[in-house]
Amino acid sequence: MVVNMNEPAFPTGTGITPYKSGMTLRDYFAAKAMQTLVSKHSHEGDVSRNAYKIADAMLKARQE
């Protein structure tokens, strides 16, 4: 399955009017993952890169 990395986290609008995307779902997941990474593992490498790896895995799991 194709993972949509740009799906909006909090879309607004209707089926008639266009959606205003704001933050992507990937960004939202990464922000949530980063909270735990910073509090527990801030000494381990690049926290933001690891947060996006977790976010990508979460998006992939949603497609399964």
mmCIF file with all atom_site columns, N, CA and C in Angstrom, residues 5-11 21-35 51-52 54-56 58-59 62:
data_model
loop_
_atom_site.group_PDB
_atom_site.id
_atom_site.type_symbol
_atom_site.label_atom_id
_atom_site.label_alt_id
_atom_site.label_comp_id
_atom_site.label_asym_id
_atom_site.label_entity_id
_atom_site.label_seq_id
_atom_site.pdbx_PDB_ins_code
_atom_site.Cartn_x
_atom_site.Cartn_y
_atom_site.Cartn_z
_atom_site.occupancy
_atom_site.B_iso_or_equiv
_atom_site.pdbx_formal_charge
_atom_site.auth_seq_id
_atom_site.auth_comp_id
_atom_site.auth_asym_id
_atom_site.auth_atom_id
_atom_site.pdbx_PDB_model_num
ATOM 1  N N  . MET A 1 5  ? 2.213  10.580 3.021  1.00 0.00 ? 5  MET A N  1
ATOM 2  C CA . MET A 1 5  ? 2.969  11.332 4.016  1.00 0.00 ? 5  MET A CA 1
ATOM 3  C C  . MET A 1 5  ? 2.415  12.739 4.221  1.00 0.00 ? 5  MET A C  1
ATOM 4  N N  . ASN A 1 6  ? 1.526  13.189 3.354  1.00 0.00 ? 6  ASN A N  1
ATOM 5  C CA . ASN A 1 6  ? 1.017  14.555 3.438  1.00 0.00 ? 6  ASN A CA 1
ATOM 6  C C  . ASN A 1 6  ? -0.452 14.637 3.827  1.00 0.00 ? 6  ASN A C  1
ATOM 7  N N  . GLU A 1 7  ? -0.998 13.546 4.343  1.00 0.00 ? 7  GLU A N  1
ATOM 8  C CA . GLU A 1 7  ? -2.383 13.566 4.783  1.00 0.00 ? 7  GLU A CA 1
ATOM 9  C C  . GLU A 1 7  ? -2.515 14.548 5.946  1.00 0.00 ? 7  GLU A C  1
ATOM 10 N N  . PRO A 1 8  ? -3.548 15.412 5.934  1.00 0.00 ? 8  PRO A N  1
ATOM 11 C CA . PRO A 1 8  ? -3.673 16.374 7.023  1.00 0.00 ? 8  PRO A CA 1
ATOM 12 C C  . PRO A 1 8  ? -4.043 15.698 8.335  1.00 0.00 ? 8  PRO A C  1
ATOM 13 N N  . ALA A 1 9  ? -3.482 16.197 9.428  1.00 0.00 ? 9  ALA A N  1
ATOM 14 C CA . ALA A 1 9  ? -3.791 15.656 10.749 1.00 0.00 ? 9  ALA A CA 1
ATOM 15 C C  . ALA A 1 9  ? -5.164 16.118 11.217 1.00 0.00 ? 9  ALA A C  1
ATOM 16 N N  . PHE A 1 10 ? -5.506 17.357 10.928 1.00 0.00 ? 10 PHE A N  1
ATOM 17 C CA . PHE A 1 10 ? -6.765 17.935 11.369 1.00 0.00 ? 10 PHE A CA 1
ATOM 18 C C  . PHE A 1 10 ? -7.437 18.661 10.204 1.00 0.00 ? 10 PHE A C  1
ATOM 19 N N  . PRO A 1 11 ? -7.948 17.917 9.217  1.00 0.00 ? 11 PRO A N  1
ATOM 20 C CA . PRO A 1 11 ? -8.529 18.560 8.041  1.00 0.00 ? 11 PRO A CA 1
ATOM 21 C C  . PRO A 1 11 ? -9.807 19.318 8.396  1.00 0.00 ? 11 PRO A C  1
ATOM 22 N N  . SER A 1 21 ? -5.228 22.100 5.028  1.00 0.00 ? 21 SER A N  1
ATOM 23 C CA . SER A 1 21 ? -4.480 20.985 5.590  1.00 0.00 ? 21 SER A CA 1
ATOM 24 C C  . SER A 1 21 ? -3.809 21.283 6.917  1.00 0.00 ? 21 SER A C  1
ATOM 25 N N  . GLY A 1 22 ? -3.125 22.401 7.081  1.00 0.00 ? 22 GLY A N  1
ATOM 26 C CA . GLY A 1 22 ? -2.400 22.648 8.320  1.00 0.00 ? 22 GLY A CA 1
ATOM 27 C C  . GLY A 1 22 ? -1.314 21.605 8.517  1.00 0.00 ? 22 GLY A C  1
ATOM 28 N N  . MET A 1 23 ? -1.179 21.104 9.721  1.00 0.00 ? 23 MET A N  1
ATOM 29 C CA . MET A 1 23 ? -0.163 20.114 10.069 1.00 0.00 ? 23 MET A CA 1
ATOM 30 C C  . MET A 1 23 ? -0.487 18.773 9.413  1.00 0.00 ? 23 MET A C  1
ATOM 31 N N  . THR A 1 24 ? 0.538  18.109 8.897  1.00 0.00 ? 24 THR A N  1
ATOM 32 C CA . THR A 1 24 ? 0.302  16.783 8.322  1.00 0.00 ? 24 THR A CA 1
ATOM 33 C C  . THR A 1 24 ? 0.208  15.748 9.432  1.00 0.00 ? 24 THR A C  1
ATOM 34 N N  . LEU A 1 25 ? -0.413 14.636 9.120  1.00 0.00 ? 25 LEU A N  1
ATOM 35 C CA . LEU A 1 25 ? -0.518 13.545 10.082 1.00 0.00 ? 25 LEU A CA 1
ATOM 36 C C  . LEU A 1 25 ? 0.874  13.035 10.443 1.00 0.00 ? 25 LEU A C  1
ATOM 37 N N  . ARG A 1 26 ? 1.775  13.020 9.474  1.00 0.00 ? 26 ARG A N  1
ATOM 38 C CA . ARG A 1 26 ? 3.151  12.598 9.730  1.00 0.00 ? 26 ARG A CA 1
ATOM 39 C C  . ARG A 1 26 ? 3.819  13.523 10.752 1.00 0.00 ? 26 ARG A C  1
ATOM 40 N N  . ASP A 1 27 ? 3.640  14.837 10.592 1.00 0.00 ? 27 ASP A N  1
ATOM 41 C CA . ASP A 1 27 ? 4.201  15.789 11.547 1.00 0.00 ? 27 ASP A CA 1
ATOM 42 C C  . ASP A 1 27 ? 3.605  15.596 12.937 1.00 0.00 ? 27 ASP A C  1
ATOM 43 N N  . TYR A 1 28 ? 2.314  15.360 13.001 1.00 0.00 ? 28 TYR A N  1
ATOM 44 C CA . TYR A 1 28 ? 1.644  15.146 14.282 1.00 0.00 ? 28 TYR A CA 1
ATOM 45 C C  . TYR A 1 28 ? 2.188  13.898 14.983 1.00 0.00 ? 28 TYR A C  1
ATOM 46 N N  . PHE A 1 29 ? 2.290  12.797 14.236 1.00 0.00 ? 29 PHE A N  1
ATOM 47 C CA . PHE A 1 29 ? 2.844  11.572 14.820 1.00 0.00 ? 29 PHE A CA 1
ATOM 48 C C  . PHE A 1 29 ? 4.284  11.787 15.276 1.00 0.00 ? 29 PHE A C  1
ATOM 49 N N  . ALA A 1 30 ? 5.081  12.478 14.473 1.00 0.00 ? 30 ALA A N  1
ATOM 50 C CA . ALA A 1 30 ? 6.478  12.730 14.837 1.00 0.00 ? 30 ALA A CA 1
ATOM 51 C C  . ALA A 1 30 ? 6.563  13.570 16.104 1.00 0.00 ? 30 ALA A C  1
ATOM 52 N N  . ALA A 1 31 ? 5.700  14.557 16.236 1.00 0.00 ? 31 ALA A N  1
ATOM 53 C CA . ALA A 1 31 ? 5.703  15.388 17.445 1.00 0.00 ? 31 ALA A CA 1
ATOM 54 C C  . ALA A 1 31 ? 5.366  14.564 18.672 1.00 0.00 ? 31 ALA A C  1
ATOM 55 N N  . LYS A 1 32 ? 4.399  13.677 18.547 1.00 0.00 ? 32 LYS A N  1
ATOM 56 C CA . LYS A 1 32 ? 4.039  12.808 19.673 1.00 0.00 ? 32 LYS A CA 1
ATOM 57 C C  . LYS A 1 32 ? 5.184  11.858 20.027 1.00 0.00 ? 32 LYS A C  1
ATOM 58 N N  . ALA A 1 33 ? 5.817  11.290 19.009 1.00 0.00 ? 33 ALA A N  1
ATOM 59 C CA . ALA A 1 33 ? 6.941  10.382 19.257 1.00 0.00 ? 33 ALA A CA 1
ATOM 60 C C  . ALA A 1 33 ? 8.105  11.129 19.889 1.00 0.00 ? 33 ALA A C  1
ATOM 61 N N  . MET A 1 34 ? 8.320  12.369 19.453 1.00 0.00 ? 34 MET A N  1
ATOM 62 C CA . MET A 1 34 ? 9.443  13.149 19.965 1.00 0.00 ? 34 MET A CA 1
ATOM 63 C C  . MET A 1 34 ? 9.299  13.419 21.461 1.00 0.00 ? 34 MET A C  1
ATOM 64 N N  . GLN A 1 35 ? 8.093  13.577 21.944 1.00 0.00 ? 35 GLN A N  1
ATOM 65 C CA . GLN A 1 35 ? 7.878  13.809 23.374 1.00 0.00 ? 35 GLN A CA 1
ATOM 66 C C  . GLN A 1 35 ? 8.510  12.697 24.203 1.00 0.00 ? 35 GLN A C  1
ATOM 67 N N  . ALA A 1 51 ? 12.210 10.460 15.495 1.00 0.00 ? 51 ALA A N  1
ATOM 68 C CA . ALA A 1 51 ? 10.773 10.718 15.638 1.00 0.00 ? 51 ALA A CA 1
ATOM 69 C C  . ALA A 1 51 ? 10.063 10.524 14.301 1.00 0.00 ? 51 ALA A C  1
ATOM 70 N N  . TYR A 1 52 ? 10.673 10.989 13.209 1.00 0.00 ? 52 TYR A N  1
ATOM 71 C CA . TYR A 1 52 ? 10.049 10.810 11.891 1.00 0.00 ? 52 TYR A CA 1
ATOM 72 C C  . TYR A 1 52 ? 10.092 9.350  11.436 1.00 0.00 ? 52 TYR A C  1
ATOM 73 N N  . ILE A 1 54 ? 9.691  6.857  13.463 1.00 0.00 ? 54 ILE A N  1
ATOM 74 C CA . ILE A 1 54 ? 8.552  6.293  14.190 1.00 0.00 ? 54 ILE A CA 1
ATOM 75 C C  . ILE A 1 54 ? 7.253  6.720  13.526 1.00 0.00 ? 54 ILE A C  1
ATOM 76 N N  . ALA A 1 55 ? 7.156  7.983  13.145 1.00 0.00 ? 55 ALA A N  1
ATOM 77 C CA . ALA A 1 55 ? 5.956  8.487  12.480 1.00 0.00 ? 55 ALA A CA 1
ATOM 78 C C  . ALA A 1 55 ? 5.705  7.734  11.172 1.00 0.00 ? 55 ALA A C  1
ATOM 79 N N  . ASP A 1 56 ? 6.752  7.485  10.401 1.00 0.00 ? 56 ASP A N  1
ATOM 80 C CA . ASP A 1 56 ? 6.606  6.746  9.145  1.00 0.00 ? 56 ASP A CA 1
ATOM 81 C C  . ASP A 1 56 ? 6.104  5.322  9.417  1.00 0.00 ? 56 ASP A C  1
ATOM 82 N N  . MET A 1 58 ? 4.283  4.418  11.973 1.00 0.00 ? 58 MET A N  1
ATOM 83 C CA . MET A 1 58 ? 2.883  4.530  12.372 1.00 0.00 ? 58 MET A CA 1
ATOM 84 C C  . MET A 1 58 ? 1.974  4.692  11.161 1.00 0.00 ? 58 MET A C  1
ATOM 85 N N  . LEU A 1 59 ? 2.395  5.508  10.209 1.00 0.00 ? 59 LEU A N  1
ATOM 86 C CA . LEU A 1 59 ? 1.602  5.680  8.986  1.00 0.00 ? 59 LEU A CA 1
ATOM 87 C C  . LEU A 1 59 ? 1.509  4.369  8.205  1.00 0.00 ? 59 LEU A C  1
ATOM 88 N N  . ARG A 1 62 ? -1.005 2.014  9.765  1.00 0.00 ? 62 ARG A N  1
ATOM 89 C CA . ARG A 1 62 ? -2.387 2.395  9.498  1.00 0.00 ? 62 ARG A CA 1
ATOM 90 C C  . ARG A 1 62 ? -2.906 1.810  8.202  1.00 0.00 ? 62 ARG A C  1
#
